[in-house]
Amino acid sequence: MTQVELPRNTPPEDNRSGNQTVVQKHPKAWKWYDYFTFNTDHKVIGLQYLVTAFVFYLIGGLMAVVMRAELATPDADLIDPNLYNAFMTNHGTIMIFLWIVPSAIGGFGNYLVPLMIGARDMAFPKLNAIAFWLNPPAGLLLAASFIFGGSQSGWTAYPPLSLVTANTAQSLWILAIVLVGTSSILGSLNFVITIWKMKVPSMKWDQLPLFCWAIMATSVLALLSTPVLAAGLVLLLFDINFGTSFFKPDAGGNVVIYQHLFWFYSHPAVYLMILPIFGIMSEVIPVHARKSIFGYKAIAYSSLAICVVGLFVWVHHMFTSGTPGWMRMFFTISTLIVAVPTGVKIFGWVATLWGGKIRFTTAMLFALGLLSMFVMGGLSGVTMGTAPFDMHVHDTYYVVGHFHYVLFGGSVFGIYSGIYHWFPKMTGRMVNETLGRIHFILTFIGTNLTFLPMHELGLQGMPRRVAMYDPQFVSLNQICTIGAYVLAVSVIPFTINILWSWVAGAKAGDNPWNALTLEWTTSSPPLIENWEELPVVTHGPYDYGLNHSLEVQPSAATQVGA
Ligand code: HEM
Ligand SMILES: [Cu+2]
């Protein structure tokens, strides 16, 4: 395969002249203020995504804590129920569109993909920077929507509710989602081309790290589904503002069409949030278990299988929307089928752990925590994938319990695992493992305390999306609220650890975990263009215990541009 021309970043002038020891072509590092500018280096953009997304996470988390404080008693005695609805809507929106998707795909994807495939940057660096810079304005639009009461119709924005509540706020919300959707499309395009065209010539397809396979599958999925969401939302915007009636039942519109457009994106969106995390698992587990990954091909292909089958399950969100029987049948079966490739991955990781020399680093602890909790969330997902059971628990707290197990116990744990694993590469410093463990234990306890009782609440019939509830549900709700406080506290050791370690952590060296993927062959943090000379791949990414030399041979100059 031919290598496309490598994009080059222009090094800043002051770095070129200032430091004699630095080779002219590759100054050592960006200055801190470069991280606040329109920079086209994939590593800068990756960190911009991660840090921005974490700030949004704190905001979305604060909203969750206020909601849980409200739900500590059956009455609406803390905040106005309309504000509760606005917090609920924006909490869900921020967590999905401004935290998990941008950090997992934009953050880790941008930082790692070029480094893992031996490229100097993404295929389209400027497009990449544009994609990032669409995110902060989206956050500002959501903030502005609170001046007008905040959108209150849930992250799903179903009409007719979304047509009749807080019109201006709802419109701003739609614009925000269209911005992040556009960002996601641009980013995905970039990933597909980069992975397809820019791996170093010496890397064969079966030496591509599993994280890159996962990002590839994620990007294809995003490209196929995101435009459908955008279409649905723009039609909704027209209904709200310009007198059209696509979704107005009283004027001949059809609300169920909106649900189809919405879920055609939003079911795949759950894979957008979990596939990159699966990719992180496939990197973290072999490194810290010191064993080759079990079933490389099965794990790689199962990502692609999830990408295809995941496009044909969306109606499981609409079993109660008057869908005909044959549709319920079809989508029940397709939903159960998706569990198969997911199970393949889980078995692959468990088999990798089996007999491994496991190092219980914080990164590994979060990976193990993820395995246990994602299985729990996956199983409750299978129960709801069957239409008869779903009829019973639809719109109850059972659903809330389920999706927080996959999103918090899955995605968030994976993001934490990834941060602890690659922090030394990104900053050149080690994190403090003791603080990391405290963070893990608090998060693990808090997550289960908050979200496990919700399943029981749902089975007992407590509806979701309410600020007030029947007093019979009070004791379980209080357990959930205490759990949420534990989760809020858990962020403190994490934040202290990251900030302190970034400045004063122990020096990491190039490859503190003795890992075999290419990002560990360059310095920590990596040079601006990643390597002086591109590495040559001499072994598979997971060949632990096979006595391979870790050494990276410098490539012949001809190979770099050939
Ligand atoms: C601090 C931990 C968290 C707590 C205490 C929490 C709590 C809540 C509560 C009370 C609701 C309202 C449920 C309802 O009435 O339907 C909710 C909804 C939601 N949460 Fe969380 N949550 C947390 C973290 C997360 C994370 C990490 C995500 C990741 C994506 C997330 C995604 C959502 C979504 C999508 C909704 C649905 C919003 C809607 O119905 O429109 N949450 N959460
Ligand atoms: Cu779904």
Coordinates of C-alpha atoms and ligand atoms in Angstrom, one line a residue:
M1 CA 0.0 0.0 0.0
T2 CA 1.3 3.5 -0.8
Q3 CA 1.8 6.0 2.0
V4 CA 0.0 9.3 1.5
E5 CA 2.1 12.4 1.9
L6 CA 2.6 13.1 5.6
P7 CA 1.2 16.3 6.9
R8 CA 3.8 18.4 8.8
N9 CA 3.2 20.8 11.6
T10 CA 5.1 24.0 11.5
P11 CA 7.2 24.3 14.6
P12 CA 6.9 27.6 16.4
E13 CA 9.7 30.0 15.7
D14 CA 10.8 30.6 19.3
N15 CA 11.4 26.9 19.7
R16 CA 13.6 26.7 16.7
S17 CA 16.0 29.4 17.7
G18 CA 15.9 29.1 21.4
N19 CA 17.3 25.7 22.2
Q20 CA 20.5 24.5 20.6
T21 CA 20.2 20.8 21.6
V22 CA 16.9 20.4 19.8
V23 CA 17.1 19.1 16.3
Q24 CA 15.8 21.9 14.0
K25 CA 13.0 19.9 12.3
H26 CA 11.5 18.6 15.6
P27 CA 11.3 21.1 18.5
K28 CA 10.6 19.3 21.7
A29 CA 7.3 20.6 22.9
W30 CA 4.5 23.1 22.6
K31 CA 4.2 25.9 25.1
W32 CA 1.3 25.8 27.5
Y33 CA -0.5 28.6 25.7
D34 CA -0.5 26.6 22.4
Y35 CA -3.1 24.4 24.1
F36 CA -5.6 27.3 24.0
T37 CA -5.2 28.1 20.3
F38 CA -6.3 26.6 17.0
N39 CA -3.4 24.1 17.0
T40 CA -3.4 21.3 14.4
D41 CA -1.2 18.8 16.2
H42 CA -3.3 15.7 17.0
K43 CA -1.8 15.4 20.5
V44 CA -2.7 19.0 21.3
I45 CA -6.2 18.4 20.0
G46 CA -6.5 15.1 21.9
L47 CA -5.7 16.9 25.1
Q48 CA -8.0 19.8 24.3
Y49 CA -10.8 17.3 23.9
L50 CA -10.0 15.4 27.1
V51 CA -9.7 18.5 29.3
T52 CA -12.7 20.3 27.9
A53 CA -14.8 17.1 28.1
F54 CA -13.7 16.7 31.7
V55 CA -14.9 20.2 32.6
F56 CA -18.3 19.4 31.0
Y57 CA -18.3 16.1 33.0
L58 CA -18.0 18.2 36.2
I59 CA -20.8 20.4 35.2
G60 CA -23.1 17.5 34.1
G61 CA -22.1 15.7 37.3
L62 CA -23.1 18.7 39.5
M63 CA -26.5 18.7 37.8
A64 CA -26.8 15.0 38.7
V65 CA -25.9 15.6 42.3
V66 CA -28.5 18.4 42.5
M67 CA -31.1 16.0 41.0
R68 CA -30.2 13.3 43.5
A69 CA -30.4 15.8 46.4
E70 CA -33.9 16.7 45.2
L71 CA -34.8 13.0 45.0
A72 CA -33.7 12.4 48.6
T73 CA -37.3 13.2 49.6
P74 CA -40.6 12.4 47.8
D75 CA -41.6 16.1 47.5
A76 CA -40.2 18.7 45.2
D77 CA -38.7 20.8 48.0
L78 CA -35.2 21.7 46.7
I79 CA -35.6 23.0 43.2
D80 CA -38.6 23.9 41.0
P81 CA -39.7 20.8 38.9
N82 CA -39.2 22.7 35.7
L83 CA -35.6 23.3 36.7
Y84 CA -35.3 19.6 37.6
N85 CA -36.4 18.7 34.1
A86 CA -33.9 21.2 32.6
F87 CA -31.1 19.7 34.7
M88 CA -32.2 16.2 33.8
T89 CA -32.2 17.0 30.1
N90 CA -28.9 18.9 30.1
H91 CA -27.2 16.3 32.4
G92 CA -28.0 13.6 29.9
T93 CA -27.1 15.7 26.9
I94 CA -23.8 16.9 28.4
M95 CA -22.8 13.4 29.6
I96 CA -23.3 11.9 26.2
F97 CA -22.5 14.6 23.7
L98 CA -19.9 16.7 25.6
W99 CA -18.2 14.2 27.8
I100 CA -18.2 10.5 26.7
V101 CA -18.2 10.9 22.9
P102 CA -15.7 13.7 22.8
S103 CA -13.3 12.3 25.4
A104 CA -13.4 8.6 24.1
I105 CA -13.3 9.4 20.4
G106 CA -12.0 12.9 20.1
G107 CA -9.6 12.7 23.1
F108 CA -8.1 9.2 23.1
G109 CA -8.7 8.7 19.3
N110 CA -6.8 11.8 18.3
Y111 CA -4.0 11.4 20.8
L112 CA -3.4 7.8 20.2
V113 CA -4.3 6.8 16.6
P114 CA -1.4 8.5 14.8
L115 CA 1.0 7.4 17.5
M116 CA -0.2 3.8 17.4
I117 CA 0.1 3.5 13.6
G118 CA 3.4 5.3 13.2
A119 CA 2.0 8.5 11.6
R120 CA 3.1 12.0 12.2
D121 CA -0.4 13.4 12.5
M122 CA -4.0 12.8 11.3
A123 CA -4.8 12.9 7.6
F124 CA -6.5 16.3 7.8
P125 CA -5.0 18.3 10.7
K126 CA -6.9 21.5 10.1
L127 CA -10.2 19.7 9.8
N128 CA -9.3 18.0 13.0
A129 CA -8.9 21.4 14.8
I130 CA -12.1 22.7 13.3
A131 CA -13.9 19.6 14.7
F132 CA -12.6 20.3 18.2
W133 CA -13.5 24.0 18.1
L134 CA -17.1 23.2 17.4
N135 CA -17.4 21.8 20.9
P136 CA -16.9 24.8 23.2
P137 CA -19.6 26.9 21.3
A138 CA -22.0 24.0 21.7
G139 CA -21.4 24.1 25.5
L140 CA -22.0 27.9 25.4
L141 CA -25.3 27.4 23.6
L142 CA -26.5 25.0 26.3
A143 CA -25.4 27.5 28.9
A144 CA -27.3 30.2 27.1
S145 CA -30.4 28.0 26.9
F146 CA -30.7 28.3 30.7
I147 CA -31.5 32.0 30.3
F148 CA -34.7 30.8 28.6
G149 CA -35.5 28.1 31.2
G150 CA -33.3 25.3 29.7
S151 CA -34.7 22.6 27.4
Q152 CA -36.9 20.3 29.4
S153 CA -37.9 17.5 27.1
G154 CA -35.2 15.0 28.0
W155 CA -32.1 14.2 25.9
T156 CA -34.5 12.5 23.5
A157 CA -36.4 15.7 22.8
Y158 CA -39.5 13.8 21.7
P159 CA -42.3 15.8 20.1
P160 CA -44.9 16.9 20.9
L161 CA -43.3 17.6 24.3
S162 CA -40.3 19.3 22.7
L163 CA -42.6 21.5 20.6
V164 CA -44.5 22.9 23.6
T165 CA -41.9 23.4 26.3
A166 CA -39.4 26.3 26.5
N167 CA -39.2 26.9 22.7
T168 CA -36.2 29.2 22.6
A169 CA -34.2 26.9 24.9
Q170 CA -35.1 23.9 22.9
S171 CA -34.0 25.6 19.7
L172 CA -30.6 26.5 21.2
W173 CA -30.3 22.9 22.4
I174 CA -30.9 21.7 18.8
L175 CA -28.3 24.0 17.5
A176 CA -25.8 22.7 20.1
I177 CA -26.4 19.1 19.1
V178 CA -26.1 19.9 15.4
L179 CA -22.7 21.5 16.2
V180 CA -21.4 18.5 18.1
G181 CA -22.9 16.2 15.5
T182 CA -21.0 18.1 12.8
S183 CA -17.8 17.8 14.9
S184 CA -18.3 14.1 15.2
I185 CA -18.8 13.6 11.4
L186 CA -15.6 15.6 10.6
G187 CA -13.6 13.7 13.2
S188 CA -14.9 10.3 12.0
L189 CA -14.0 11.1 8.4
N190 CA -10.5 12.0 9.5
F191 CA -10.1 8.7 11.5
V192 CA -11.2 6.5 8.6
I193 CA -8.8 8.1 6.2
T194 CA -6.0 8.2 8.7
I195 CA -6.2 4.6 9.7
W196 CA -6.8 3.4 6.1
K197 CA -4.0 5.4 4.5
M198 CA -1.4 6.4 7.0
K199 CA -0.1 3.4 8.9
V200 CA 3.7 3.0 8.6
P201 CA 4.4 0.6 5.6
S202 CA 5.9 -1.9 7.9
M203 CA 2.7 -2.4 9.9
K204 CA 0.5 -5.2 8.6
W205 CA -3.3 -5.1 9.1
D206 CA -3.1 -7.8 11.7
Q207 CA -0.5 -5.7 13.6
L208 CA -2.9 -2.8 13.9
P209 CA -3.6 -2.2 17.6
L210 CA -7.2 -3.1 18.6
F211 CA -7.9 0.4 19.7
C212 CA -7.5 1.5 16.1
W213 CA -9.8 -1.2 14.9
A214 CA -12.3 0.1 17.4
I215 CA -11.9 3.7 16.3
M216 CA -12.3 2.6 12.7
A217 CA -15.6 0.8 13.5
T218 CA -16.8 3.7 15.6
S219 CA -16.1 6.2 12.9
V220 CA -17.9 4.3 10.2
L221 CA -20.9 4.0 12.5
A222 CA -20.8 7.7 13.3
L223 CA -20.6 8.5 9.6
L224 CA -23.7 6.4 8.8
S225 CA -25.9 7.4 11.7
T226 CA -25.1 11.0 12.8
P227 CA -26.6 12.7 9.6
V228 CA -29.9 11.0 10.4
L229 CA -30.0 12.6 13.8
A230 CA -29.1 16.0 12.3
A231 CA -32.0 15.6 9.8
G232 CA -34.5 14.8 12.5
L233 CA -33.4 17.7 14.7
V234 CA -33.4 20.2 11.9
L235 CA -37.0 19.2 11.0
L236 CA -37.9 19.6 14.7
L237 CA -36.3 23.1 14.6
F238 CA -38.5 24.0 11.7
D239 CA -41.6 22.7 13.5
I240 CA -40.7 24.9 16.5
N241 CA -39.8 28.1 14.7
F242 CA -41.0 28.1 11.1
G243 CA -44.6 26.8 11.2
T244 CA -43.9 23.4 9.6
S245 CA -45.7 20.3 11.0
F246 CA -43.5 17.3 10.3
F247 CA -44.1 16.1 13.8
K248 CA -47.3 17.9 14.9
P249 CA -49.9 15.3 15.3
D250 CA -52.8 17.8 15.2
A251 CA -51.6 19.1 11.9
G252 CA -51.0 15.8 10.1
G253 CA -47.5 15.3 11.3
N254 CA -46.1 12.0 12.7
V255 CA -44.3 11.8 16.0
V256 CA -43.2 8.2 15.5
I257 CA -41.2 9.2 12.5
Y258 CA -39.1 11.5 14.8
Q259 CA -38.5 8.5 17.1
H260 CA -37.2 6.5 14.2
L261 CA -34.9 9.3 13.1
F262 CA -33.7 9.9 16.6
W263 CA -33.1 6.2 17.5
F264 CA -31.5 5.4 14.2
Y265 CA -28.7 7.6 15.5
S266 CA -29.1 7.2 19.2
H267 CA -28.9 3.4 19.5
P268 CA -25.7 3.4 17.5
A269 CA -24.6 6.2 19.8
V270 CA -24.4 3.8 22.6
Y271 CA -21.8 1.9 20.5
L272 CA -20.0 5.2 19.8
M273 CA -19.7 5.5 23.5
I274 CA -18.6 1.9 24.2
L275 CA -16.6 0.8 21.1
P276 CA -13.6 3.1 21.8
I277 CA -13.8 2.1 25.4
F278 CA -13.6 -1.6 24.3
G279 CA -10.5 -0.5 22.3
I280 CA -9.0 1.0 25.5
M281 CA -9.7 -2.3 27.3
S282 CA -8.0 -4.3 24.6
E283 CA -4.8 -2.2 25.1
V284 CA -4.8 -1.9 28.9
I285 CA -5.6 -5.5 29.8
P286 CA -2.7 -7.3 27.9
V287 CA -0.2 -4.7 29.0
H288 CA -1.0 -5.0 32.7
A289 CA -1.7 -8.8 32.5
R290 CA 1.6 -9.3 30.7
K291 CA 0.0 -11.7 28.2
S292 CA -0.8 -11.6 24.6
I293 CA -4.4 -10.7 23.8
F294 CA -6.7 -13.7 23.4
G295 CA -8.4 -13.8 20.0
Y296 CA -7.0 -10.7 18.3
K297 CA -9.0 -11.3 15.1
A298 CA -12.2 -12.2 17.0
I299 CA -11.9 -8.9 18.9
A300 CA -11.2 -6.9 15.8
Y301 CA -14.0 -8.4 13.7
S302 CA -16.5 -8.3 16.6
S303 CA -16.1 -4.4 16.5
L304 CA -17.0 -4.5 12.9
A305 CA -19.9 -6.9 13.6
I306 CA -21.2 -4.6 16.3
C307 CA -20.9 -1.7 13.8
V308 CA -23.1 -3.5 11.3
V309 CA -25.7 -5.2 13.5
G310 CA -25.9 -2.1 15.7
L311 CA -27.5 -0.3 12.8
F312 CA -30.5 -2.7 12.9
V313 CA -31.7 -2.7 16.5
W314 CA -33.0 0.8 17.0
V315 CA -36.7 -0.1 17.3
H316 CA -36.0 -1.8 20.7
H317 CA -36.4 1.8 22.1
M318 CA -39.9 1.9 20.6
F319 CA -41.5 -1.3 21.6
T320 CA -44.2 0.7 23.4
S321 CA -44.8 3.2 20.5
G322 CA -47.4 1.1 18.8
T323 CA -44.9 -0.8 16.7
P324 CA -46.5 -3.8 14.9
G325 CA -45.8 -7.3 16.1
W326 CA -43.5 -8.4 13.4
M327 CA -41.2 -5.4 14.1
R328 CA -41.1 -6.2 17.7
M329 CA -40.1 -9.7 16.8
F330 CA -37.4 -8.6 14.3
F331 CA -35.9 -6.1 16.6
T332 CA -36.0 -8.4 19.7
I333 CA -34.0 -10.9 17.7
S334 CA -31.5 -8.4 16.3
T335 CA -31.0 -6.9 19.7
L336 CA -30.2 -10.3 21.2
I337 CA -27.8 -11.0 18.4
V338 CA -25.7 -7.9 19.2
A339 CA -24.9 -9.5 22.6
V340 CA -22.9 -12.1 20.7
P341 CA -20.0 -10.0 19.4
T342 CA -20.0 -8.2 22.7
G343 CA -19.7 -11.5 24.5
V344 CA -16.8 -12.5 22.3
K345 CA -14.9 -9.4 23.5
I346 CA -15.6 -10.1 27.1
F347 CA -14.5 -13.7 26.8
G348 CA -11.4 -12.5 24.9
W349 CA -10.4 -10.2 27.8
V350 CA -11.2 -12.7 30.5
A351 CA -9.1 -15.3 28.7
T352 CA -6.3 -12.8 28.4
L353 CA -6.4 -12.3 32.2
W354 CA -6.5 -16.0 32.8
G355 CA -3.1 -17.1 34.0
G356 CA -1.6 -13.6 33.4
K357 CA 0.9 -11.9 35.7
I358 CA -1.6 -9.2 36.6
R359 CA -0.3 -5.9 37.9
F360 CA -3.0 -4.2 39.9
T361 CA -2.3 -0.7 38.7
T362 CA -5.1 1.8 38.9
A363 CA -5.5 1.5 35.1
M364 CA -6.0 -2.2 35.6
L365 CA -8.3 -1.8 38.5
F366 CA -10.6 0.4 36.5
A367 CA -10.5 -2.1 33.6
L368 CA -11.5 -4.9 36.0
G369 CA -14.2 -2.8 37.5
L370 CA -15.5 -2.1 34.0
L371 CA -15.6 -5.7 33.1
S372 CA -17.8 -6.6 36.1
M373 CA -20.1 -3.6 35.7
F374 CA -20.4 -3.7 32.0
V375 CA -21.5 -7.3 32.2
M376 CA -24.2 -6.3 34.6
G377 CA -25.4 -3.5 32.4
G378 CA -25.2 -5.7 29.3
L379 CA -27.3 -8.4 30.9
S380 CA -30.0 -5.9 32.0
G381 CA -29.9 -4.6 28.4
V382 CA -30.7 -8.1 27.1
T383 CA -33.6 -8.4 29.5
M384 CA -35.0 -5.1 28.1
G385 CA -34.2 -6.1 24.5
T386 CA -37.0 -8.7 24.8
A387 CA -40.2 -6.8 24.0
P388 CA -42.5 -8.4 26.6
F389 CA -40.2 -7.6 29.5
D390 CA -39.6 -4.1 28.2
M391 CA -43.3 -3.3 28.1
H392 CA -43.2 -3.8 31.9
V393 CA -40.2 -1.7 32.8
H394 CA -40.3 0.9 30.0
D395 CA -39.9 4.4 31.3
T396 CA -39.2 3.2 34.9
Y397 CA -36.0 3.5 36.9
Y398 CA -35.0 0.1 35.8
V399 CA -34.0 1.8 32.5
V400 CA -32.1 4.4 34.4
G401 CA -30.2 1.8 36.4
H402 CA -29.4 -0.2 33.2
F403 CA -28.0 2.7 31.2
H404 CA -25.9 4.1 34.0
Y405 CA -24.3 0.7 34.4
V406 CA -23.2 0.7 30.8
L407 CA -22.4 4.4 30.7
F408 CA -20.9 4.9 34.1
G409 CA -19.7 1.4 34.8
G410 CA -18.7 1.0 31.2
S411 CA -17.7 4.2 29.4
V412 CA -16.6 6.3 32.4
F413 CA -14.6 3.5 34.0
G414 CA -12.9 3.0 30.6
I415 CA -12.0 6.6 30.3
Y416 CA -10.5 6.6 33.7
S417 CA -8.6 3.4 32.9
G418 CA -7.3 5.0 29.7
I419 CA -6.3 8.2 31.6
Y420 CA -4.3 6.3 34.2
H421 CA -2.7 4.1 31.5
W422 CA -1.6 6.9 29.0
F423 CA -1.1 9.7 31.5
P424 CA 2.7 8.9 31.6
K425 CA 2.9 9.1 27.9
M426 CA 0.9 12.3 27.6
T427 CA 2.7 14.2 30.4
G428 CA 6.0 12.4 31.0
R429 CA 5.0 11.9 34.6
M430 CA 3.6 9.0 36.6
V431 CA 0.3 9.3 38.6
N432 CA 0.2 8.6 42.3
E433 CA -1.1 5.1 42.6
T434 CA -2.4 5.5 46.2
L435 CA -4.6 8.4 45.2
G436 CA -5.6 6.4 42.2
R437 CA -6.7 3.4 44.3
I438 CA -8.7 5.7 46.6
H439 CA -10.4 7.1 43.5
F440 CA -11.1 3.6 42.2
I441 CA -12.6 2.3 45.5
L442 CA -14.8 5.4 45.9
T443 CA -16.0 5.2 42.3
F444 CA -16.7 1.5 42.4
I445 CA -18.7 1.7 45.7
G446 CA -20.5 5.0 44.6
T447 CA -21.5 3.6 41.2
N448 CA -23.1 0.4 42.6
L449 CA -24.7 2.3 45.5
T450 CA -26.2 4.8 43.2
F451 CA -27.4 2.6 40.3
L452 CA -28.1 -0.9 41.7
P453 CA -31.2 0.1 43.8
M454 CA -32.6 1.8 40.7
H455 CA -33.3 -1.6 39.1
E456 CA -35.5 -2.5 42.1
L457 CA -37.2 0.9 42.1
G458 CA -38.0 0.3 38.5
L459 CA -39.4 -3.2 39.0
Q460 CA -41.6 -1.7 41.8
G461 CA -42.9 0.8 39.3
M462 CA -41.2 4.1 40.0
P463 CA -41.3 6.2 36.8
R464 CA -38.2 7.9 35.5
R465 CA -38.0 11.7 34.7
V466 CA -39.8 12.8 37.8
A467 CA -38.9 15.3 40.5
M468 CA -41.6 13.9 42.9
Y469 CA -42.5 10.4 43.7
D470 CA -44.7 8.2 45.9
P471 CA -43.4 8.0 49.5
Q472 CA -43.2 4.2 49.3
F473 CA -40.0 4.6 47.2
V474 CA -38.2 6.8 49.7
S475 CA -35.6 4.4 51.3
L476 CA -34.1 3.0 48.1
N477 CA -34.0 6.6 46.7
Q478 CA -32.0 7.7 49.7
I479 CA -29.4 5.0 49.1
C480 CA -29.1 6.2 45.5
T481 CA -28.6 9.7 46.8
I482 CA -25.9 8.7 49.2
G483 CA -24.2 6.8 46.4
A484 CA -24.3 10.0 44.3
Y485 CA -22.6 11.9 47.1
V486 CA -19.8 9.3 47.2
L487 CA -19.4 9.6 43.5
A488 CA -19.1 13.4 43.8
V489 CA -16.4 13.0 46.5
S490 CA -14.6 10.4 44.3
V491 CA -13.7 13.1 41.8
I492 CA -11.7 15.0 44.3
P493 CA -8.7 12.5 44.7
F494 CA -8.7 12.1 40.9
T495 CA -8.5 15.8 40.2
I496 CA -5.9 16.4 42.8
N497 CA -3.9 13.4 41.5
I498 CA -4.0 14.6 37.9
L499 CA -3.1 18.2 38.6
W500 CA -0.4 17.4 41.1
S501 CA 1.2 14.6 39.1
W502 CA 1.1 16.7 35.9
V503 CA 3.4 19.2 37.7
A504 CA 5.3 17.1 40.2
G505 CA 4.8 13.4 39.5
A506 CA 7.7 11.0 39.2
K507 CA 9.4 11.1 35.8
A508 CA 7.9 8.4 33.6
G509 CA 10.4 7.5 31.0
D510 CA 9.4 6.4 27.5
N511 CA 7.8 3.1 28.4
P512 CA 7.0 2.8 32.1
W513 CA 4.6 -0.2 31.6
N514 CA 6.9 -2.1 29.2
A515 CA 4.2 -2.0 26.5
L516 CA 4.7 -3.0 22.9
T517 CA 2.5 -0.6 20.9
L518 CA 4.2 2.1 18.9
E519 CA 3.2 5.1 21.1
W520 CA 5.6 3.8 23.7
T521 CA 8.6 3.9 21.3
T522 CA 8.8 7.7 21.4
S523 CA 9.6 10.1 24.2
S524 CA 7.1 11.0 26.9
P525 CA 5.5 13.4 26.1
P526 CA 6.1 12.7 22.4
L527 CA 8.0 15.1 20.1
I528 CA 5.9 17.4 18.1
E529 CA 6.0 15.2 15.0
N530 CA 6.0 12.1 17.1
W531 CA 9.4 10.5 16.1
E532 CA 12.6 11.7 14.7
E533 CA 12.5 8.8 12.4
L534 CA 9.4 6.7 12.0
P535 CA 9.5 3.4 13.8
V536 CA 9.6 0.1 12.0
V537 CA 7.2 -2.6 13.2
T538 CA 9.1 -5.8 14.1
H539 CA 6.5 -7.6 16.2
G540 CA 2.8 -7.7 17.0
P541 CA 1.3 -5.2 19.4
Y542 CA 0.6 -7.8 22.0
D543 CA 3.5 -10.2 21.8
Y544 CA 4.1 -10.3 25.5
G545 CA 6.1 -13.2 26.8
L546 CA 7.4 -14.0 23.4
N547 CA 10.8 -12.7 24.0
H548 CA 10.7 -10.0 21.4
S549 CA 13.2 -7.2 21.6
L550 CA 11.6 -4.0 22.6
E551 CA 14.1 -2.1 20.6
V552 CA 12.8 0.0 17.8
Q553 CA 15.0 0.0 14.8
P554 CA 15.3 3.4 13.1
S555 CA 13.9 3.1 9.6
A556 CA 15.8 3.7 6.5
A557 CA 15.1 7.3 5.3
T558 CA 13.6 5.9 2.1
Q559 CA 10.9 4.1 4.0
V560 CA 9.5 7.1 5.7
G561 CA 8.1 8.8 2.7
A562 CA 7.9 5.9 0.3
Ligands
HEM1 C1 -22.5 11.3 39.2 C2 -23.1 10.2 38.6 C3 -24.5 10.3 38.0 C4 -25.6 10.4 38.7 C5 -25.8 10.6 40.2 C6 -26.7 10.5 37.7 C7 -28.0 10.6 37.9 C8 -29.0 10.7 37.0 C9 -30.4 11.0 37.3 C10 -31.0 11.2 38.6 C11 -31.1 11.1 36.1 C12 -32.5 11.3 35.8 C13 -33.2 10.0 35.5 C14 -34.6 10.1 35.1 O1 -35.4 10.6 35.8 O2 -34.8 9.6 33.9 C15 -30.1 10.8 35.0 C16 -30.4 10.8 33.7 C17 -29.4 10.5 32.7 N1 -28.1 10.3 32.9 FE1 -27.1 10.3 34.7 N2 -26.1 10.3 36.4 C18 -24.7 10.2 36.6 C19 -23.8 10.0 35.6 C20 -24.1 9.9 34.3 C21 -23.1 9.6 33.3 C22 -21.6 9.4 33.5 C23 -23.8 9.5 32.1 C24 -23.1 9.2 30.8 C25 -23.5 9.3 29.7 C26 -25.2 9.7 32.4 C27 -26.2 9.8 31.4 C28 -27.5 10.1 31.7 C29 -28.6 10.1 30.7 C30 -28.4 9.9 29.2 C31 -29.7 10.4 31.3 C32 -31.1 10.5 30.7 C33 -31.5 12.0 30.6 C34 -32.9 12.0 30.0 O3 -33.8 11.2 30.4 O4 -33.1 12.9 29.1 N3 -25.3 10.0 33.7 N4 -28.8 10.6 35.6
CU2 CU -30.6 0.9 21.9

